[in-house]
Tab-separated table of C-alpha atoms (C1' of nucleotides) in Angstrom:
chain	number	residue	atom	x	y	z
A	973	MET	CA	-59.223	24.062	-123.979
A	974	PRO	CA	-58.366	23.169	-120.465
A	975	TYR	CA	-54.774	24.348	-120.564
A	976	LEU	CA	-54.981	25.882	-117.181
A	977	LYS	CA	-56.504	22.949	-115.401
A	978	LYS	CA	-53.534	20.860	-116.308
A	979	PRO	CA	-50.986	21.020	-113.545
A	980	ILE	CA	-47.731	22.567	-114.677
A	981	PRO	CA	-45.643	19.557	-115.671
A	982	GLN	CA	-43.454	19.364	-112.618
A	983	PRO	CA	-40.676	17.164	-113.961
A	984	GLU	CA	-40.439	15.015	-110.864
A	985	PRO	CA	-41.811	15.044	-107.340
A	986	ILE	CA	-39.462	16.694	-104.927
A	987	ASP	CA	-38.401	13.606	-103.013
A	988	CYS	CA	-37.508	11.782	-106.202
A	989	ARG	CA	-35.375	14.708	-107.287
A	990	ILE	CA	-33.609	14.636	-103.950
A	991	LEU	CA	-33.008	10.902	-104.141
A	992	SER	CA	-31.736	10.854	-107.692
A	993	ALA	CA	-29.492	13.863	-107.095
A	994	ALA	CA	-28.101	12.195	-103.998
A	995	LEU	CA	-27.560	8.930	-105.830
A	996	ASP	CA	-25.545	10.639	-108.551
A	997	LEU	CA	-23.411	12.514	-106.069
A	998	PHE	CA	-22.901	9.605	-103.668
A	999	VAL	CA	-21.770	7.345	-106.489
A	1000	ARG	CA	-19.515	9.944	-108.075
A	1001	ASP	CA	-17.856	11.411	-104.984
A	1002	GLY	CA	-18.595	9.002	-102.167
A	1003	TYR	CA	-21.037	9.581	-99.336
A	1004	HIS	CA	-18.636	11.405	-97.060
A	1005	ASN	CA	-17.496	13.805	-99.750
A	1006	VAL	CA	-21.047	14.950	-100.396
A	1007	SER	CA	-22.701	17.529	-98.174
A	1008	ILE	CA	-26.325	18.394	-97.702
A	1009	HIS	CA	-25.600	21.602	-99.554
A	1010	HIS	CA	-24.308	19.742	-102.585
A	1011	ILE	CA	-27.471	17.686	-102.731
A	1012	GLN	CA	-29.542	20.779	-102.209
A	1013	LYS	CA	-27.981	22.557	-105.178
A	1014	GLN	CA	-28.024	19.544	-107.475
A	1015	ALA	CA	-31.683	18.824	-106.744
A	1016	ASN	CA	-32.785	22.460	-106.823
A	1017	VAL	CA	-34.404	22.264	-103.451
A	1018	SER	CA	-33.687	23.809	-100.092
A	1019	VAL	CA	-31.901	22.361	-97.134
A	1020	GLY	CA	-35.116	22.572	-95.176
A	1021	SER	CA	-36.960	20.371	-97.635
A	1022	ILE	CA	-34.354	17.690	-97.360
A	1023	TYR	CA	-34.717	17.688	-93.598
A	1024	ASN	CA	-38.477	17.662	-93.915
A	1025	HIS	CA	-38.508	14.651	-96.190
A	1026	PHE	CA	-35.631	12.575	-94.943
A	1027	GLY	CA	-34.412	14.072	-91.694
A	1028	GLY	CA	-30.915	14.708	-92.966
A	1029	LYS	CA	-28.185	13.305	-95.146
A	1030	GLU	CA	-28.143	9.923	-93.489
A	1031	GLY	CA	-31.886	9.682	-93.943
A	1032	VAL	CA	-31.491	10.319	-97.648
A	1033	ALA	CA	-28.876	7.596	-97.885
A	1034	ARG	CA	-31.049	5.176	-95.936
A	1035	ALA	CA	-34.091	5.784	-98.120
A	1036	LEU	CA	-31.926	5.322	-101.173
A	1037	TYR	CA	-30.407	2.125	-99.852
A	1038	ILE	CA	-33.759	0.576	-99.037
A	1039	HIS	CA	-35.278	1.647	-102.320
A	1040	ILE	CA	-32.426	0.260	-104.355
A	1041	LEU	CA	-32.282	-3.033	-102.509
A	1042	LYS	CA	-35.958	-3.410	-103.262
A	1043	GLU	CA	-35.265	-2.905	-106.931
A	1044	ILE	CA	-32.566	-5.555	-106.891
A	1045	GLU	CA	-34.916	-7.843	-105.049
A	1046	GLU	CA	-37.469	-7.449	-107.827
A	1047	LEU	CA	-34.800	-8.364	-110.332
A	1048	VAL	CA	-34.094	-11.518	-108.372
A	1049	ASP	CA	-37.775	-12.326	-107.957
A	1050	ASP	CA	-38.361	-11.922	-111.665
A	1051	ALA	CA	-35.581	-14.377	-112.350
A	1052	ILE	CA	-37.015	-16.858	-109.885
A	1053	THR	CA	-40.476	-16.783	-111.441
A	1054	ALA	CA	-39.222	-16.713	-115.021
A	1055	GLU	CA	-36.995	-19.780	-114.711
A	1056	THR	CA	-37.635	-23.112	-113.113
A	1057	SER	CA	-34.280	-24.658	-112.297
A	1058	PRO	CA	-31.885	-23.019	-109.830
A	1059	LEU	CA	-29.136	-23.055	-112.400
A	1060	MET	CA	-31.191	-21.189	-114.936
A	1061	GLN	CA	-32.275	-18.747	-112.249
A	1062	CYS	CA	-28.661	-17.956	-111.426
A	1063	GLN	CA	-27.879	-17.453	-115.080
A	1064	ARG	CA	-30.830	-15.169	-115.449
A	1065	ILE	CA	-29.789	-13.105	-112.442
A	1066	ILE	CA	-26.289	-12.606	-113.758
A	1067	ARG	CA	-27.592	-11.714	-117.173
A	1068	ASP	CA	-30.003	-9.155	-115.739
A	1069	LEU	CA	-27.384	-7.682	-113.420
A	1070	PHE	CA	-25.088	-7.223	-116.390
A	1071	SER	CA	-27.638	-5.397	-118.469
A	1072	TYR	CA	-28.801	-3.417	-115.425
A	1073	THR	CA	-25.212	-2.291	-114.916
A	1074	GLU	CA	-25.289	-0.739	-118.355
A	1075	SER	CA	-28.759	0.770	-118.161
A	1076	HIS	CA	-28.890	1.785	-114.480
A	1077	ARG	CA	-25.239	2.244	-113.700
A	1078	ASN	CA	-25.621	4.249	-110.492
A	1079	ILE	CA	-28.076	1.867	-108.923
A	1080	ILE	CA	-25.691	-1.030	-109.346
A	1081	ALA	CA	-22.756	1.106	-108.280
A	1082	PHE	CA	-24.494	2.086	-105.072
A	1083	VAL	CA	-25.086	-1.538	-104.168
A	1084	PHE	CA	-21.837	-3.125	-105.273
A	1085	HIS	CA	-19.434	-0.287	-104.801
A	1086	ALA	CA	-20.319	1.676	-101.698
A	1087	ARG	CA	-19.401	0.741	-98.156
A	1088	HIS	CA	-22.768	1.229	-96.518
A	1089	VAL	CA	-21.603	0.134	-93.112
A	1090	GLU	CA	-19.494	3.262	-92.975
A	1091	PHE	CA	-22.464	5.576	-93.142
A	1092	LEU	CA	-25.485	3.422	-92.291
A	1093	PRO	CA	-24.238	1.580	-89.230
A	1094	ASN	CA	-27.707	0.448	-88.213
A	1095	GLU	CA	-28.766	-1.010	-91.520
A	1096	PRO	CA	-28.089	-4.670	-92.169
A	1097	HIS	CA	-25.195	-5.326	-94.454
A	1098	ALA	CA	-26.081	-5.680	-98.118
A	1099	CYS	CA	-25.272	-9.369	-98.112
A	1100	ASP	CA	-27.814	-9.858	-95.307
A	1101	SER	CA	-30.540	-8.170	-97.287
A	1102	ALA	CA	-33.404	-9.906	-99.013
A	1103	PRO	CA	-32.062	-10.158	-102.555
A	1104	PHE	CA	-28.757	-11.644	-101.523
A	1105	ILE	CA	-30.390	-14.043	-99.107
A	1106	LYS	CA	-32.637	-15.178	-101.932
A	1107	MET	CA	-29.652	-15.665	-104.196
A	1108	ARG	CA	-28.039	-17.918	-101.636
A	1109	GLY	CA	-31.358	-19.678	-101.275
A	1110	ILE	CA	-31.305	-20.493	-104.965
A	1111	VAL	CA	-27.815	-21.892	-104.604
A	1112	ALA	CA	-28.869	-24.011	-101.647
A	1113	LYS	CA	-31.801	-25.374	-103.583
A	1114	GLY	CA	-29.541	-26.191	-106.512
A	1115	ILE	CA	-27.280	-28.156	-104.240
A	1116	ALA	CA	-30.172	-29.894	-102.531
A	1117	CYS	CA	-31.636	-31.112	-105.808
A	1118	GLY	CA	-28.309	-32.262	-107.154
A	1119	GLU	CA	-28.019	-29.725	-109.936
A	1120	LEU	CA	-24.999	-28.200	-108.268
A	1121	ARG	CA	-22.131	-30.008	-106.661
A	1122	ALA	CA	-22.274	-30.536	-102.917
A	1123	LEU	CA	-20.004	-27.649	-102.020
A	1124	ASP	CA	-20.145	-25.480	-98.968
A	1125	HIS	CA	-22.932	-23.023	-99.660
A	1126	TRP	CA	-20.719	-19.986	-99.309
A	1127	VAL	CA	-18.167	-21.452	-101.638
A	1128	ALA	CA	-20.797	-22.297	-104.206
A	1129	ALA	CA	-22.312	-18.827	-104.078
A	1130	ALA	CA	-18.911	-17.128	-104.195
A	1131	THR	CA	-17.879	-19.214	-107.175
A	1132	LEU	CA	-21.107	-18.732	-109.050
A	1133	PHE	CA	-21.458	-15.012	-108.523
A	1134	GLY	CA	-17.926	-13.955	-107.602
A	1135	GLY	CA	-16.646	-13.686	-111.133
A	1136	ALA	CA	-19.689	-11.796	-112.300
A	1137	ILE	CA	-19.562	-9.386	-109.381
A	1138	ARG	CA	-15.883	-8.809	-110.047
A	1139	MET	CA	-16.668	-8.011	-113.676
A	1140	ILE	CA	-19.347	-5.570	-112.591
A	1141	GLN	CA	-16.926	-3.820	-110.282
A	1142	LEU	CA	-14.262	-3.609	-112.958
A	1143	ARG	CA	-16.780	-2.247	-115.410
A	1144	LEU	CA	-17.919	0.375	-112.913
A	1145	GLU	CA	-14.318	1.398	-112.392
A	1146	GLY	CA	-13.913	1.883	-116.104
A	1147	LYS	CA	-11.359	-0.880	-116.531
A	1148	ILE	CA	-13.440	-2.928	-118.927
A	1149	GLU	CA	-14.116	-1.414	-122.314
A	1150	GLN	CA	-16.986	-3.451	-123.660
A	1151	PRO	CA	-20.484	-3.448	-122.189
A	1152	LEU	CA	-20.840	-6.335	-119.817
A	1153	PRO	CA	-23.292	-8.433	-121.856
A	1154	HIS	CA	-20.439	-8.883	-124.311
A	1155	TYR	CA	-18.673	-11.089	-121.769
A	1156	LEU	CA	-21.773	-12.839	-120.547
A	1157	ASP	CA	-21.315	-16.226	-122.180
A	1158	GLU	CA	-17.675	-16.606	-121.214
A	1159	ILE	CA	-18.290	-15.630	-117.608
A	1160	MET	CA	-21.300	-17.843	-117.370
A	1161	THR	CA	-19.737	-21.025	-118.685
A	1162	ALA	CA	-16.602	-20.461	-116.627
A	1163	ALA	CA	-18.564	-19.894	-113.431
A	1164	LEU	CA	-20.974	-22.740	-114.040
A	1165	SER	CA	-18.324	-25.309	-114.818
A	1166	GLY	CA	-16.987	-24.764	-111.316
A	1167	VAL	CA	-20.207	-25.626	-109.572
A	1168	LYS	CA	-22.273	-27.750	-111.906
A	1169	ALA	CA	-22.700	-31.339	-110.895
A	1170	ASP	CA	-21.313	-33.957	-113.253
A	1171	SER	CA	-24.158	-34.274	-115.707
A	1172	ASP	CA	-25.263	-37.842	-115.156
A	1173	GLY	CA	-28.825	-37.205	-116.113
A	1174	ARG	CA	-30.646	-36.715	-112.815
A	1175	ALA	CA	-32.151	-33.266	-112.516
A	1176	GLY	CA	-34.345	-33.534	-109.478
A	1177	CYS	CA	-35.516	-29.952	-109.487
B	1104	MET	CA	27.107	-5.164	-67.313
B	1105	PRO	CA	26.062	-2.742	-69.963
B	1106	TYR	CA	22.504	-2.367	-68.868
B	1107	LEU	CA	22.598	1.343	-69.355
B	1108	LYS	CA	24.090	1.297	-72.794
B	1109	LYS	CA	21.127	-0.597	-74.044
B	1110	PRO	CA	18.576	1.834	-75.424
B	1111	ILE	CA	15.361	1.796	-73.531
B	1112	PRO	CA	13.276	-0.689	-75.469
B	1113	GLN	CA	11.075	1.791	-77.285
B	1114	PRO	CA	8.344	-0.562	-78.400
B	1115	GLU	CA	8.121	0.855	-81.897
B	1116	PRO	CA	9.375	3.887	-83.765
B	1117	ILE	CA	6.896	6.678	-83.793
B	1118	ASP	CA	5.930	6.545	-87.431
B	1119	CYS	CA	5.184	2.846	-87.195
B	1120	ARG	CA	2.987	3.432	-84.213
B	1121	ILE	CA	1.115	6.094	-86.142
B	1122	LEU	CA	0.672	3.858	-89.161
B	1123	SER	CA	-0.499	0.839	-87.266
B	1124	ALA	CA	-2.879	2.870	-85.119
B	1125	ALA	CA	-4.282	4.472	-88.249
B	1126	LEU	CA	-4.645	1.112	-89.956
B	1127	ASP	CA	-6.646	-0.285	-87.073
B	1128	LEU	CA	-8.932	2.718	-86.941
B	1129	PHE	CA	-9.393	3.072	-90.690
B	1130	VAL	CA	-10.354	-0.563	-91.012
B	1131	ARG	CA	-12.659	-0.555	-88.031
B	1132	ASP	CA	-14.461	2.744	-88.558
B	1133	GLY	CA	-13.684	3.788	-92.115
B	1134	TYR	CA	-11.353	6.579	-93.152
B	1135	HIS	CA	-13.912	9.357	-92.951
B	1136	ASN	CA	-15.085	8.400	-89.500
B	1137	VAL	CA	-11.564	8.666	-88.104
B	1138	SER	CA	-10.085	12.012	-87.126
B	1139	ILE	CA	-6.506	13.059	-86.595
B	1140	HIS	CA	-7.312	13.204	-82.906
B	1141	HIS	CA	-8.438	9.596	-82.829
B	1142	ILE	CA	-5.177	8.511	-84.418
B	1143	GLN	CA	-3.255	10.747	-82.066
B	1144	LYS	CA	-4.801	9.186	-78.998
B	1145	GLN	CA	-4.587	5.594	-80.229
B	1146	ALA	CA	-0.913	5.974	-81.155
B	1147	ASN	CA	0.032	7.934	-78.048
B	1148	VAL	CA	1.573	10.754	-80.030
B	1149	SER	CA	0.681	14.366	-80.609
B	1150	VAL	CA	-1.111	15.953	-83.510
B	1151	GLY	CA	2.040	17.857	-84.316
B	1152	SER	CA	4.043	14.687	-84.772
B	1153	ILE	CA	1.533	13.314	-87.222
B	1154	TYR	CA	1.795	16.468	-89.267
B	1155	ASN	CA	5.569	16.384	-89.050
B	1156	HIS	CA	5.791	12.827	-90.301
B	1157	PHE	CA	2.972	12.581	-92.787
B	1158	GLY	CA	1.595	16.059	-93.363
B	1159	GLY	CA	-1.894	15.163	-92.200
B	1160	LYS	CA	-4.495	12.447	-92.233
B	1161	GLU	CA	-4.437	11.958	-95.964
B	1162	GLY	CA	-0.668	11.610	-95.840
B	1163	VAL	CA	-0.987	8.869	-93.267
B	1164	ALA	CA	-3.470	7.038	-95.447
B	1165	ARG	CA	-1.257	7.418	-98.498
B	1166	ALA	CA	1.814	6.086	-96.733
B	1167	LEU	CA	-0.232	3.189	-95.449
B	1168	TYR	CA	-1.671	2.446	-98.855
B	1169	ILE	CA	1.726	2.396	-100.535
B	1170	HIS	CA	3.281	0.329	-97.793
B	1171	ILE	CA	0.544	-2.264	-97.870
B	1172	LEU	CA	0.487	-2.560	-101.640
B	1173	LYS	CA	4.198	-3.246	-101.448
B	1174	GLU	CA	3.553	-6.038	-98.988
B	1175	ILE	CA	0.973	-7.607	-101.265
B	1176	GLU	CA	3.380	-7.255	-104.144
B	1177	GLU	CA	5.962	-9.225	-102.201
B	1178	LEU	CA	3.405	-11.928	-101.609
B	1179	VAL	CA	2.780	-12.104	-105.342
B	1180	ASP	CA	6.482	-12.041	-106.173
B	1181	ASP	CA	7.140	-14.874	-103.754
B	1182	ALA	CA	4.475	-16.941	-105.449
B	1183	ILE	CA	5.966	-16.216	-108.856
B	1184	THR	CA	9.432	-17.304	-107.851
B	1185	ALA	CA	8.278	-20.269	-105.817
B	1186	GLU	CA	6.180	-21.846	-108.555
B	1187	THR	CA	6.908	-22.345	-112.209
B	1188	SER	CA	3.615	-22.695	-114.021
B	1189	PRO	CA	1.098	-19.839	-114.097
B	1190	LEU	CA	-1.576	-22.108	-112.761
B	1191	MET	CA	0.454	-23.074	-109.735
B	1192	GLN	CA	1.353	-19.432	-109.198
B	1193	CYS	CA	-2.315	-18.475	-109.094
B	1194	GLN	CA	-3.031	-21.255	-106.653
B	1195	ARG	CA	-0.175	-20.146	-104.475
B	1196	ILE	CA	-1.364	-16.543	-104.478
B	1197	ILE	CA	-4.858	-17.515	-103.412
B	1198	ARG	CA	-3.492	-19.796	-100.717
B	1199	ASP	CA	-1.237	-17.062	-99.361
B	1200	LEU	CA	-3.966	-14.443	-99.501
B	1201	PHE	CA	-6.209	-16.741	-97.510
B	1202	SER	CA	-3.675	-17.328	-94.773
B	1203	TYR	CA	-2.696	-13.651	-94.811
B	1204	THR	CA	-6.327	-12.765	-94.237
B	1205	GLU	CA	-6.234	-14.743	-91.025
B	1206	SER	CA	-2.832	-13.577	-89.797
B	1207	HIS	CA	-2.829	-9.967	-91.016
B	1208	ARG	CA	-6.497	-9.226	-91.157
B	1209	ASN	CA	-6.285	-5.444	-91.292
B	1210	ILE	CA	-3.785	-5.364	-94.093
B	1211	ILE	CA	-6.026	-7.426	-96.302
B	1212	ALA	CA	-9.068	-5.478	-95.187
B	1213	PHE	CA	-7.453	-2.196	-96.114
B	1214	VAL	CA	-6.736	-3.449	-99.620
B	1215	PHE	CA	-9.879	-5.388	-100.386
B	1216	HIS	CA	-12.421	-3.540	-98.359
B	1217	ALA	CA	-11.702	0.182	-98.423
B	1218	ARG	CA	-12.643	2.555	-101.204
B	1219	HIS	CA	-9.337	4.342	-101.625
B	1220	VAL	CA	-10.537	6.525	-104.472
B	1221	GLU	CA	-12.783	8.264	-102.007
B	1222	PHE	CA	-9.920	9.561	-99.909
B	1223	LEU	CA	-6.820	9.219	-102.102
B	1224	PRO	CA	-8.086	10.660	-105.364
B	1225	ASN	CA	-4.610	11.033	-106.816
B	1226	GLU	CA	-3.387	7.525	-106.144
B	1227	PRO	CA	-3.879	4.925	-108.841
B	1228	HIS	CA	-6.697	2.522	-108.168
B	1229	ALA	CA	-5.683	-0.688	-106.415
B	1230	CYS	CA	-6.375	-2.778	-109.491
B	1231	ASP	CA	-3.875	-0.623	-111.398
B	1232	SER	CA	-1.166	-1.194	-108.841
B	1233	ALA	CA	1.812	-3.470	-109.248
B	1234	PRO	CA	0.564	-6.610	-107.498
B	1235	PHE	CA	-2.693	-6.722	-109.395
B	1236	ILE	CA	-1.018	-5.995	-112.694
B	1237	LYS	CA	1.320	-8.872	-112.010
B	1238	MET	CA	-1.578	-11.153	-111.217
B	1239	ARG	CA	-3.161	-10.360	-114.535
B	1240	GLY	CA	0.218	-10.909	-116.132
B	1241	ILE	CA	0.289	-14.421	-114.753
B	1242	VAL	CA	-3.134	-15.057	-116.182
B	1243	ALA	CA	-2.062	-13.732	-119.565
B	1244	LYS	CA	0.967	-15.991	-119.560
B	1245	GLY	CA	-1.181	-18.958	-118.634
B	1246	ILE	CA	-3.426	-18.273	-121.589
B	1247	ALA	CA	-0.489	-17.707	-123.922
B	1248	CYS	CA	1.094	-21.039	-123.065
B	1249	GLY	CA	-2.140	-22.945	-123.339
B	1250	GLU	CA	-2.465	-23.825	-119.692
B	1251	LEU	CA	-5.600	-21.725	-119.419
B	1252	ARG	CA	-8.412	-21.515	-121.890
B	1253	ALA	CA	-8.332	-18.716	-124.416
B	1254	LEU	CA	-10.745	-16.477	-122.587
B	1255	ASP	CA	-10.780	-12.723	-122.479
B	1256	HIS	CA	-8.084	-11.803	-119.992
B	1257	TRP	CA	-10.431	-9.901	-117.716
B	1258	VAL	CA	-12.862	-12.773	-117.692
B	1259	ALA	CA	-10.142	-15.257	-116.895
B	1260	ALA	CA	-8.780	-13.137	-114.046
B	1261	ALA	CA	-12.240	-12.437	-112.663
B	1262	THR	CA	-13.119	-16.120	-112.737
B	1263	LEU	CA	-9.859	-17.271	-111.217
B	1264	PHE	CA	-9.700	-14.729	-108.426
B	1265	GLY	CA	-13.291	-13.528	-108.158
B	1266	GLY	CA	-14.493	-16.365	-105.983
B	1267	ALA	CA	-11.500	-16.138	-103.685
B	1268	ILE	CA	-11.807	-12.380	-103.326
B	1269	ARG	CA	-15.486	-12.776	-102.562
B	1270	MET	CA	-14.654	-15.308	-99.854
B	1271	ILE	CA	-12.100	-12.925	-98.385
B	1272	GLN	CA	-14.652	-10.141	-98.267
B	1273	LEU	CA	-17.260	-12.358	-96.662
B	1274	ARG	CA	-14.753	-13.519	-94.111
B	1275	LEU	CA	-13.783	-9.934	-93.300
B	1276	GLU	CA	-17.432	-9.103	-92.826
B	1277	GLY	CA	-17.754	-11.929	-90.365
B	1278	LYS	CA	-20.195	-13.936	-92.470
B	1279	ILE	CA	-17.964	-16.969	-92.766
B	1280	GLU	CA	-17.267	-18.912	-89.616
B	1281	GLN	CA	-14.286	-21.036	-90.474
B	1282	PRO	CA	-10.826	-19.646	-91.220
B	1283	LEU	CA	-10.413	-19.290	-94.962
B	1284	PRO	CA	-7.838	-22.050	-95.486
B	1285	HIS	CA	-10.608	-24.436	-94.548
B	1286	TYR	CA	-12.339	-23.641	-97.848
B	1287	LEU	CA	-9.190	-23.469	-99.915
B	1288	ASP	CA	-9.475	-26.727	-101.801
B	1289	GLU	CA	-13.110	-26.311	-102.741
B	1290	ILE	CA	-12.631	-22.745	-103.927
B	1291	MET	CA	-9.527	-23.662	-105.839
B	1292	THR	CA	-10.929	-26.598	-107.778
B	1293	ALA	CA	-14.129	-24.721	-108.518
B	1294	ALA	CA	-12.271	-21.668	-109.796
B	1295	LEU	CA	-9.729	-23.637	-111.762
B	1296	SER	CA	-12.236	-25.840	-113.520
B	1297	GLY	CA	-13.688	-22.705	-115.054
B	1298	VAL	CA	-10.461	-21.593	-116.701
B	1299	LYS	CA	-8.244	-24.629	-117.080
B	1300	ALA	CA	-7.659	-25.785	-120.620
B	1301	ASP	CA	-8.897	-29.258	-121.488
B	1302	SER	CA	-6.001	-31.369	-120.282
B	1303	ASP	CA	-4.791	-32.875	-123.538
B	1304	GLY	CA	-1.211	-33.153	-122.440
B	1305	ARG	CA	0.501	-30.085	-123.844
B	1306	ALA	CA	1.831	-27.826	-121.108
B	1307	GLY	CA	4.004	-25.390	-122.979
B	1308	CYS	CA	5.006	-23.377	-119.937
C	121	DG	C1'	11.192	16.534	-83.235
C	122	DT	C1'	7.547	16.654	-80.058
C	123	DC	C1'	4.101	18.778	-77.639
C	124	DT	C1'	-0.230	21.938	-76.257
C	125	DA	C1'	-3.194	25.516	-77.292
C	126	DT	C1'	-5.443	27.962	-80.632
C	127	DA	C1'	-7.398	29.545	-85.110
C	128	DT	C1'	-10.110	28.620	-89.121
C	129	DC	C1'	-13.298	26.463	-91.681
C	130	DC	C1'	-17.208	23.844	-93.049
C	131	DA	C1'	-20.769	20.403	-92.557
C	132	DG	C1'	-24.925	19.279	-90.090
C	133	DA	C1'	-28.741	20.922	-87.981
C	134	DT	C1'	-32.306	24.404	-86.572
C	135	DA	C1'	-35.408	28.583	-86.328
C	136	DG	C1'	-38.683	31.155	-87.998
C	137	DA	C1'	-40.626	33.822	-92.099
C	138	DC	C1'	-43.527	32.944	-95.956
D	467	DG	C1'	-44.164	22.357	-97.141
D	468	DT	C1'	-40.609	25.253	-98.670
D	469	DC	C1'	-37.362	28.558	-98.071
D	470	DT	C1'	-33.158	31.622	-96.096
D	471	DA	C1'	-30.342	32.800	-92.440
D	472	DT	C1'	-28.058	31.427	-88.522
D	473	DC	C1'	-26.068	28.558	-84.813
D	474	DT	C1'	-23.067	24.948	-83.229
D	475	DG	C1'	-19.802	21.281	-83.074
D	476	DG	C1'	-16.020	19.160	-84.599
D	477	DA	C1'	-12.253	18.422	-87.745
D	478	DT	C1'	-8.088	20.100	-90.041
D	479	DA	C1'	-4.354	22.695	-89.698
D	480	DT	C1'	-1.029	26.002	-87.493
D	481	DA	C1'	1.757	28.630	-84.013
D	482	DG	C1'	4.914	28.737	-80.856
D	483	DA	C1'	6.901	26.794	-76.369
D	484	DC	C1'	10.000	23.168	-74.944
DNA sequence: GTCTATATCCAGATAGAC
DNA sequence: GTCTATCTGGATATAGAC
């Protein structure tokens, strides 16, 4: 039996351990309250390895930021392909963000709760990143095709997603007791009624 | 002529200079990127004075935080006394927050943009502070008297204020070109239509 | 009360063995 | 590639003169 040919089941590759340890610590204590040494202990690696892989604490944060934004972008892309109308796409995104907040708390917290500009001054701000640009693109399309009212695009996006984002933040801060999906319908209808065009039949999407 | 009896016009008392210098720096660079020495230089005082008045950097931040929350609370109180119905009070608060964002940018930025928990771990979170509790109280009253729909209170508050807060944040980040009051009407009607009760005449407030 | 000069500490970064 | 040990810079905090 080839026991010995099997590699010892290394639980995770070293860079993943570093990233997930850093994510936990950054979210719990805030970037500036976490030192390389904290990460090193939590991930069971050495300082040297962290520098080898990421070039330092800021490098870890940058890798994390990019990785997580990519994950959010996938969530948005999935919504875009799964639904046809902009309105349904927005609904889908909110729904998925809500359930993601429950299942991948720290990922959502890192995006919606950290002030990246304070430690990644050279990275574009989150709201200039691909997933958020795409979300605004959906809103613009909804307005163009008459599904949404002809509001300023920023206003429409803020109204549509503002309430949901606020709920996510409150949930992350522990203010809201129930899991977010519990509030999904109420939030959705409230947000939509602010931006939906008067339903006079034409859905040109 | 009593020229000499007049005190030399000291532009500001020392502790105010410290606080306003700290506010500027905290907002611009983030608490953790600002040192006592930065504050000292910007305020034209000595390190010793800062320690005498506030006991250190954290003390400065705490004093600032408390002071600013009190200012926001006044804004909320003014709205409550100036208007009678909860709905009008909410409108008034949003309107005043918008104009405050333009006229007292850093004050609003410090409240809505900084992560206080990361440097004032023993202070209550902003959303547990008096002004925000009062805002939720207004919402609760609006629901109780039938002016607002019978939503979950968190949902109602998030819907009513979420869009406006999002606009404030975007404006602070420089994403929005126009001064906020320019968007006031659109934001207001969009937010209100999500929470207003079907107008069937009864306004029991 | 206000200042300058100094002490202490700790995080970030590096060197060099394995 | 991974580790430990060490160096360095800078920030907080204090001491003591004025």
